[in-house]
PDB file of C-alpha atoms and ligand atoms in Angstrom:
ATOM      1  CA  UNK A   1       0.420  -9.710  17.528  1.00 89.00           C
ATOM      2  CA  UNK A   2       1.604  -6.335  18.809  1.00 95.00           C
ATOM      3  CA  UNK A   3       2.569  -3.512  16.507  1.00 96.00           C
ATOM      4  CA  UNK A   4       6.335  -4.127  16.787  1.00 97.00           C
ATOM      5  CA  UNK A   5       5.870  -7.769  15.826  1.00 97.00           C
ATOM      6  CA  UNK A   6       3.725  -6.809  12.862  1.00 97.00           C
ATOM      7  CA  UNK A   7       6.305  -4.235  11.720  1.00 98.00           C
ATOM      8  CA  UNK A   8       9.160  -6.734  12.016  1.00 97.00           C
ATOM      9  CA  UNK A   9       7.284  -9.612  10.373  1.00 98.00           C
ATOM     10  CA  UNK A  10       5.800  -7.717   7.413  1.00 98.00           C
ATOM     11  CA  UNK A  11       7.262  -8.523   4.003  1.00 98.00           C
ATOM     12  CA  UNK A  12       6.281  -7.666   0.473  1.00 98.00           C
ATOM     13  CA  UNK A  13       4.434 -10.817  -0.584  1.00 98.00           C
ATOM     14  CA  UNK A  14       4.324 -11.545  -4.304  1.00 98.00           C
ATOM     15  CA  UNK A  15       3.080 -15.174  -4.243  1.00 98.00           C
ATOM     16  CA  UNK A  16      -0.345 -16.055  -2.873  1.00 98.00           C
ATOM     17  CA  UNK A  17      -2.465 -19.104  -2.123  1.00 98.00           C
ATOM     18  CA  UNK A  18      -5.851 -19.118  -3.846  1.00 96.00           C
ATOM     19  CA  UNK A  19      -7.633 -19.430  -0.448  1.00 98.00           C
ATOM     20  CA  UNK A  20     -10.369 -16.815  -0.120  1.00 97.00           C
ATOM     21  CA  UNK A  21     -10.144 -13.897   2.298  1.00 98.00           C
ATOM     22  CA  UNK A  22     -13.281 -13.269   4.349  1.00 96.00           C
ATOM     23  CA  UNK A  23     -15.227 -10.044   4.097  1.00 97.00           C
ATOM     24  CA  UNK A  24     -14.713  -9.405   7.833  1.00 97.00           C
ATOM     25  CA  UNK A  25     -10.937  -9.555   7.432  1.00 98.00           C
ATOM     26  CA  UNK A  26     -11.036  -7.181   4.470  1.00 98.00           C
ATOM     27  CA  UNK A  27     -13.197  -4.818   6.526  1.00 98.00           C
ATOM     28  CA  UNK A  28     -10.775  -4.967   9.472  1.00 98.00           C
ATOM     29  CA  UNK A  29      -7.721  -4.053   7.397  1.00 98.00           C
ATOM     30  CA  UNK A  30      -9.636  -1.261   5.664  1.00 98.00           C
ATOM     31  CA  UNK A  31     -10.726   0.018   9.067  1.00 98.00           C
ATOM     32  CA  UNK A  32      -7.050   0.191  10.106  1.00 98.00           C
ATOM     33  CA  UNK A  33      -6.458   2.381   7.036  1.00 98.00           C
ATOM     34  CA  UNK A  34      -9.525   4.478   7.849  1.00 98.00           C
ATOM     35  CA  UNK A  35      -8.087   5.287  11.282  1.00 98.00           C
ATOM     36  CA  UNK A  36      -4.816   6.686   9.879  1.00 98.00           C
ATOM     37  CA  UNK A  37      -3.813  10.287  10.587  1.00 98.00           C
ATOM     38  CA  UNK A  38      -4.040  12.744   7.692  1.00 98.00           C
ATOM     39  CA  UNK A  39      -3.451  16.395   6.841  1.00 97.00           C
ATOM     40  CA  UNK A  40      -6.031  18.381   8.867  1.00 97.00           C
ATOM     41  CA  UNK A  41      -7.897  15.093   9.244  1.00 98.00           C
ATOM     42  CA  UNK A  42      -9.186  15.535   5.686  1.00 97.00           C
ATOM     43  CA  UNK A  43      -8.975  11.785   4.938  1.00 98.00           C
ATOM     44  CA  UNK A  44      -8.441  12.326   1.234  1.00 97.00           C
ATOM     45  CA  UNK A  45      -8.470   8.589   0.473  1.00 98.00           C
ATOM     46  CA  UNK A  46     -10.857   6.078  -1.047  1.00 98.00           C
ATOM     47  CA  UNK A  47     -10.295   2.340  -1.413  1.00 98.00           C
ATOM     48  CA  UNK A  48     -11.575   0.141  -4.210  1.00 98.00           C
ATOM     49  CA  UNK A  49     -11.817  -3.552  -3.324  1.00 98.00           C
ATOM     50  CA  UNK A  50     -11.459  -5.663  -6.447  1.00 98.00           C
ATOM     51  CA  UNK A  51     -12.165  -9.370  -6.414  1.00 98.00           C
ATOM     52  CA  UNK A  52     -13.516  -9.970  -9.924  1.00 98.00           C
ATOM     53  CA  UNK A  53     -11.557 -11.266 -12.898  1.00 97.00           C
ATOM     54  CA  UNK A  54     -12.852  -8.319 -14.936  1.00 98.00           C
ATOM     55  CA  UNK A  55     -11.599  -5.834 -12.364  1.00 98.00           C
ATOM     56  CA  UNK A  56      -8.207  -7.524 -12.185  1.00 98.00           C
ATOM     57  CA  UNK A  57      -7.891  -7.579 -15.971  1.00 98.00           C
ATOM     58  CA  UNK A  58      -8.378  -3.816 -15.926  1.00 98.00           C
ATOM     59  CA  UNK A  59      -5.701  -3.409 -13.267  1.00 98.00           C
ATOM     60  CA  UNK A  60      -3.296  -5.638 -15.197  1.00 98.00           C
ATOM     61  CA  UNK A  61      -3.628  -3.361 -18.232  1.00 98.00           C
ATOM     62  CA  UNK A  62      -1.449  -0.824 -16.402  1.00 98.00           C
ATOM     63  CA  UNK A  63       1.369  -3.216 -15.525  1.00 98.00           C
ATOM     64  CA  UNK A  64       4.490  -4.236 -17.428  1.00 98.00           C
ATOM     65  CA  UNK A  65       5.712  -7.798 -17.166  1.00 98.00           C
ATOM     66  CA  UNK A  66       8.922  -6.388 -15.688  1.00 98.00           C
ATOM     67  CA  UNK A  67       7.098  -5.514 -12.445  1.00 98.00           C
ATOM     68  CA  UNK A  68       7.955  -8.311  -9.980  1.00 98.00           C
ATOM     69  CA  UNK A  69       4.595  -7.858  -8.277  1.00 98.00           C
ATOM     70  CA  UNK A  70       2.449  -8.231 -11.401  1.00 98.00           C
ATOM     71  CA  UNK A  71       1.672 -11.939 -10.941  1.00 98.00           C
ATOM     72  CA  UNK A  72       0.305 -11.227  -7.472  1.00 98.00           C
ATOM     73  CA  UNK A  73      -2.604  -9.352  -9.044  1.00 98.00           C
ATOM     74  CA  UNK A  74      -3.921 -12.574 -10.540  1.00 98.00           C
ATOM     75  CA  UNK A  75      -2.838 -14.850  -7.710  1.00 98.00           C
ATOM     76  CA  UNK A  76      -4.265 -12.966  -4.727  1.00 98.00           C
ATOM     77  CA  UNK A  77      -8.013 -13.216  -4.129  1.00 98.00           C
ATOM     78  CA  UNK A  78      -8.331  -9.487  -3.387  1.00 98.00           C
ATOM     79  CA  UNK A  79      -6.796  -6.292  -4.737  1.00 98.00           C
ATOM     80  CA  UNK A  80      -7.137  -3.009  -2.844  1.00 98.00           C
ATOM     81  CA  UNK A  81      -6.605   0.136  -4.896  1.00 98.00           C
ATOM     82  CA  UNK A  82      -5.786   3.312  -2.960  1.00 98.00           C
ATOM     83  CA  UNK A  83      -7.190   6.453  -4.594  1.00 98.00           C
ATOM     84  CA  UNK A  84      -6.541   9.967  -3.342  1.00 98.00           C
ATOM     85  CA  UNK A  85      -7.888  13.413  -4.200  1.00 96.00           C
ATOM     86  CA  UNK A  86      -4.806  15.697  -4.056  1.00 96.00           C
ATOM     87  CA  UNK A  87      -7.051  18.767  -3.668  1.00 94.00           C
ATOM     88  CA  UNK A  88      -8.555  17.245  -0.529  1.00 93.00           C
ATOM     89  CA  UNK A  89      -5.203  17.197   1.251  1.00 95.00           C
ATOM     90  CA  UNK A  90      -2.678  19.999   1.844  1.00 95.00           C
ATOM     91  CA  UNK A  91       0.505  21.500   0.442  1.00 94.00           C
ATOM     92  CA  UNK A  92       3.418  23.281   2.102  1.00 94.00           C
ATOM     93  CA  UNK A  93       5.276  24.867  -0.769  1.00 95.00           C
ATOM     94  CA  UNK A  94       6.098  21.990  -3.077  1.00 94.00           C
ATOM     95  CA  UNK A  95       5.455  19.322  -0.435  1.00 95.00           C
ATOM     96  CA  UNK A  96       2.225  17.619  -1.368  1.00 96.00           C
ATOM     97  CA  UNK A  97       0.805  15.832   1.637  1.00 98.00           C
ATOM     98  CA  UNK A  98      -1.678  13.646  -0.207  1.00 98.00           C
ATOM     99  CA  UNK A  99       1.177  11.229  -0.840  1.00 98.00           C
ATOM    100  CA  UNK A 100       1.981  11.201   2.872  1.00 98.00           C
ATOM    101  CA  UNK A 101      -1.669  10.677   3.836  1.00 98.00           C
ATOM    102  CA  UNK A 102      -1.904   7.809   1.380  1.00 98.00           C
ATOM    103  CA  UNK A 103       1.343   6.269   2.596  1.00 98.00           C
ATOM    104  CA  UNK A 104       0.267   6.238   6.226  1.00 98.00           C
ATOM    105  CA  UNK A 105      -3.108   4.713   5.378  1.00 98.00           C
ATOM    106  CA  UNK A 106      -1.475   2.015   3.269  1.00 98.00           C
ATOM    107  CA  UNK A 107       1.056   1.177   5.976  1.00 98.00           C
ATOM    108  CA  UNK A 108      -1.732   0.880   8.561  1.00 98.00           C
ATOM    109  CA  UNK A 109      -3.508  -1.474   6.166  1.00 98.00           C
ATOM    110  CA  UNK A 110      -0.383  -3.542   5.512  1.00 98.00           C
ATOM    111  CA  UNK A 111       0.436  -3.928   9.210  1.00 98.00           C
ATOM    112  CA  UNK A 112      -3.151  -4.882  10.043  1.00 98.00           C
ATOM    113  CA  UNK A 113      -3.044  -7.427   7.230  1.00 98.00           C
ATOM    114  CA  UNK A 114       0.139  -8.906   8.716  1.00 98.00           C
ATOM    115  CA  UNK A 115      -1.570  -9.181  12.110  1.00 97.00           C
ATOM    116  CA  UNK A 116      -4.392 -11.068  10.333  1.00 97.00           C
ATOM    117  CA  UNK A 117      -1.863 -13.495   8.819  1.00 98.00           C
ATOM    118  CA  UNK A 118      -2.409 -11.961   5.382  1.00 98.00           C
ATOM    119  CA  UNK A 119       0.177 -10.775   2.876  1.00 98.00           C
ATOM    120  CA  UNK A 120       0.375  -7.468   1.020  1.00 98.00           C
ATOM    121  CA  UNK A 121       2.762  -5.783  -1.392  1.00 98.00           C
ATOM    122  CA  UNK A 122       2.611  -2.093  -2.203  1.00 98.00           C
ATOM    123  CA  UNK A 123       2.485  -1.832  -5.998  1.00 98.00           C
ATOM    124  CA  UNK A 124       3.413   1.626  -7.226  1.00 98.00           C
ATOM    125  CA  UNK A 125       5.094   1.086 -10.579  1.00 98.00           C
ATOM    126  CA  UNK A 126       2.255   1.066 -13.083  1.00 98.00           C
ATOM    127  CA  UNK A 127       0.656   3.161 -15.781  1.00 98.00           C
ATOM    128  CA  UNK A 128      -2.119   4.999 -13.981  1.00 98.00           C
ATOM    129  CA  UNK A 129      -4.337   6.021 -16.926  1.00 98.00           C
ATOM    130  CA  UNK A 130      -5.576   2.596 -18.092  1.00 98.00           C
ATOM    131  CA  UNK A 131      -6.163   1.454 -14.519  1.00 98.00           C
ATOM    132  CA  UNK A 132      -8.171   4.600 -13.721  1.00 98.00           C
ATOM    133  CA  UNK A 133     -10.181   4.141 -16.905  1.00 98.00           C
ATOM    134  CA  UNK A 134     -10.918   0.481 -16.198  1.00 98.00           C
ATOM    135  CA  UNK A 135     -12.100   1.202 -12.628  1.00 98.00           C
ATOM    136  CA  UNK A 136     -14.073   4.341 -13.522  1.00 98.00           C
ATOM    137  CA  UNK A 137     -11.958   6.598 -11.287  1.00 98.00           C
ATOM    138  CA  UNK A 138     -12.702  10.323 -11.900  1.00 98.00           C
ATOM    139  CA  UNK A 139     -10.031  12.515 -13.539  1.00 96.00           C
ATOM    140  CA  UNK A 140      -9.217  14.537 -10.427  1.00 97.00           C
ATOM    141  CA  UNK A 141      -8.379  11.444  -8.375  1.00 98.00           C
ATOM    142  CA  UNK A 142      -4.977   9.735  -8.373  1.00 98.00           C
ATOM    143  CA  UNK A 143      -4.103   6.137  -7.704  1.00 98.00           C
ATOM    144  CA  UNK A 144      -1.177   6.332  -5.294  1.00 98.00           C
ATOM    145  CA  UNK A 145      -0.771   2.609  -4.887  1.00 98.00           C
ATOM    146  CA  UNK A 146      -2.479  -0.718  -4.629  1.00 98.00           C
ATOM    147  CA  UNK A 147      -1.892  -4.008  -2.912  1.00 99.00           C
ATOM    148  CA  UNK A 148      -2.838  -7.618  -3.306  1.00 98.00           C
ATOM    149  CA  UNK A 149      -4.367  -9.124  -0.162  1.00 98.00           C
ATOM    150  CA  UNK A 150      -4.324 -12.839   0.520  1.00 98.00           C
ATOM    151  CA  UNK A 151      -2.645 -15.742   2.245  1.00 98.00           C
ATOM    152  CA  UNK A 152       1.115 -15.802   1.534  1.00 98.00           C
ATOM    153  CA  UNK A 153       2.522 -18.663  -0.496  1.00 98.00           C
ATOM    154  CA  UNK A 154       6.088 -17.663   0.336  1.00 98.00           C
ATOM    155  CA  UNK A 155       8.102 -16.686   3.393  1.00 97.00           C
ATOM    156  CA  UNK A 156      10.645 -14.156   2.133  1.00 98.00           C
ATOM    157  CA  UNK A 157      13.723 -13.269   4.122  1.00 97.00           C
ATOM    158  CA  UNK A 158      13.881  -9.683   5.388  1.00 97.00           C
ATOM    159  CA  UNK A 159      15.224  -7.250   2.776  1.00 97.00           C
ATOM    160  CA  UNK A 160      18.294  -5.303   3.898  1.00 98.00           C
ATOM    161  CA  UNK A 161      17.882  -2.037   5.753  1.00 98.00           C
ATOM    162  CA  UNK A 162      20.347   0.748   6.500  1.00 98.00           C
ATOM    163  CA  UNK A 163      21.800   0.632  10.009  1.00 98.00           C
ATOM    164  CA  UNK A 164      20.636   2.945  12.794  1.00 98.00           C
ATOM    165  CA  UNK A 165      24.045   4.679  12.662  1.00 97.00           C
ATOM    166  CA  UNK A 166      23.479   5.517   8.998  1.00 97.00           C
ATOM    167  CA  UNK A 167      20.065   7.071   9.489  1.00 98.00           C
ATOM    168  CA  UNK A 168      19.867   8.513  13.017  1.00 98.00           C
ATOM    169  CA  UNK A 169      21.837  11.602  14.103  1.00 98.00           C
ATOM    170  CA  UNK A 170      22.174  13.006  17.634  1.00 97.00           C
ATOM    171  CA  UNK A 171      21.276  16.687  18.049  1.00 98.00           C
ATOM    172  CA  UNK A 172      22.392  17.953  14.597  1.00 98.00           C
ATOM    173  CA  UNK A 173      23.340  16.935  11.118  1.00 97.00           C
ATOM    174  CA  UNK A 174      26.829  15.363  11.259  1.00 95.00           C
ATOM    175  CA  UNK A 175      29.846  17.356  10.005  1.00 92.00           C
TER     176      UNK A 175
HETATM  177  C1  LIG B 201       5.953   3.315  -2.822  1.00 80.46           C
HETATM  178  C2  LIG B 201       6.288   1.860  -3.072  1.00 80.46           C
HETATM  179  C3  LIG B 201       6.111   1.337  -4.335  1.00 80.46           C
HETATM  180  C4  LIG B 201       6.392  -0.003  -4.589  1.00 80.46           C
HETATM  181  N1  LIG B 201       6.157  -0.533  -5.827  1.00 80.46           N
HETATM  182  C5  LIG B 201       6.371  -1.849  -6.050  1.00 80.46           C
HETATM  183  C6  LIG B 201       6.016  -2.421  -7.300  1.00 80.46           C
HETATM  184  O1  LIG B 201       5.506  -1.764  -8.220  1.00 80.46           O
HETATM  185  N2  LIG B 201       6.258  -3.756  -7.464  1.00 80.46           N
HETATM  186  C7  LIG B 201       6.784  -4.544  -6.483  1.00 80.46           C
HETATM  187  O2  LIG B 201       6.933  -5.735  -6.707  1.00 80.46           O
HETATM  188  N3  LIG B 201       7.109  -4.024  -5.265  1.00 80.46           N
HETATM  189  C8  LIG B 201       6.912  -2.708  -5.034  1.00 80.46           C
HETATM  190  N4  LIG B 201       7.195  -2.168  -3.790  1.00 80.46           N
HETATM  191  C9  LIG B 201       7.731  -3.022  -2.713  1.00 80.46           C
HETATM  192  C10 LIG B 201       9.221  -2.733  -2.394  1.00 80.46           C
HETATM  193  O3  LIG B 201      10.020  -3.253  -3.434  1.00 80.46           O
HETATM  194  C11 LIG B 201       9.561  -3.365  -1.032  1.00 80.46           C
HETATM  195  O4  LIG B 201       8.805  -2.730  -0.027  1.00 80.46           O
HETATM  196  C12 LIG B 201      11.056  -3.241  -0.678  1.00 80.46           C
HETATM  197  O5  LIG B 201      11.850  -3.977  -1.589  1.00 80.46           O
HETATM  198  C13 LIG B 201      11.376  -3.754   0.743  1.00 80.46           C
HETATM  199  O6  LIG B 201      10.937  -5.098   0.894  1.00 80.46           O
HETATM  200  P1  LIG B 201       9.905  -5.498   2.049  1.00 80.46           P
HETATM  201  O7  LIG B 201       8.613  -4.753   1.778  1.00 80.46           O
HETATM  202  O8  LIG B 201       9.696  -6.992   1.906  1.00 80.46           O
HETATM  203  O9  LIG B 201      10.485  -5.110   3.349  1.00 80.46           O
HETATM  204  C14 LIG B 201       6.903  -0.831  -3.540  1.00 80.46           C
HETATM  205  C15 LIG B 201       7.048  -0.285  -2.255  1.00 80.46           C
HETATM  206  C16 LIG B 201       6.733   1.025  -2.015  1.00 80.46           C
HETATM  207  C17 LIG B 201       6.842   1.558  -0.600  1.00 80.46           C
END
């Protein structure tokens, strides 16, 4: 699967089969994240791979039932938690690039997962403190996001996107 196919075929997957995901596949998608570009190549990220029920219970403690992705935490065989040290990335004024670094790494991971036939769903709406506590993450680190990883048990239609005309301008901002 080439990169365009992976980009077009990726969906947020919230229902998973219980089938296990091999260690080699987990390593390959993490390697795709590892190769992401980052501010001054500082690679401010760390990834926690959670497979255990205990680990998942800790993660669940940060989620409200209103989050449509919550059930995926239990259903998927693997959870990957993306932690970042904001001090280990850069700032330009009020633009904090640790969020950018983390976003690129996560997208690399999600596209690689799609190429492996695996589903992911960025989960960002959660209460960080209990999750950090349960996973023993130091105070100065942030959890920017996490994703389930597993075989999809759904085939969602593409979500709508803005048109090219709405988002792309020639030469200058339109009048
Ligand atoms: C930063 C970020 C945070 C997100 N947080 C959640 C979340 O907490 N729960 C959830 O179910 N989906 C979450 N999503 C998934 C988006 O809802 C999804 O990407 C969007 O609706 C487009 O659908 P698609 O990924 O299938 O193209 C998040 C996505 C991003 C990029």
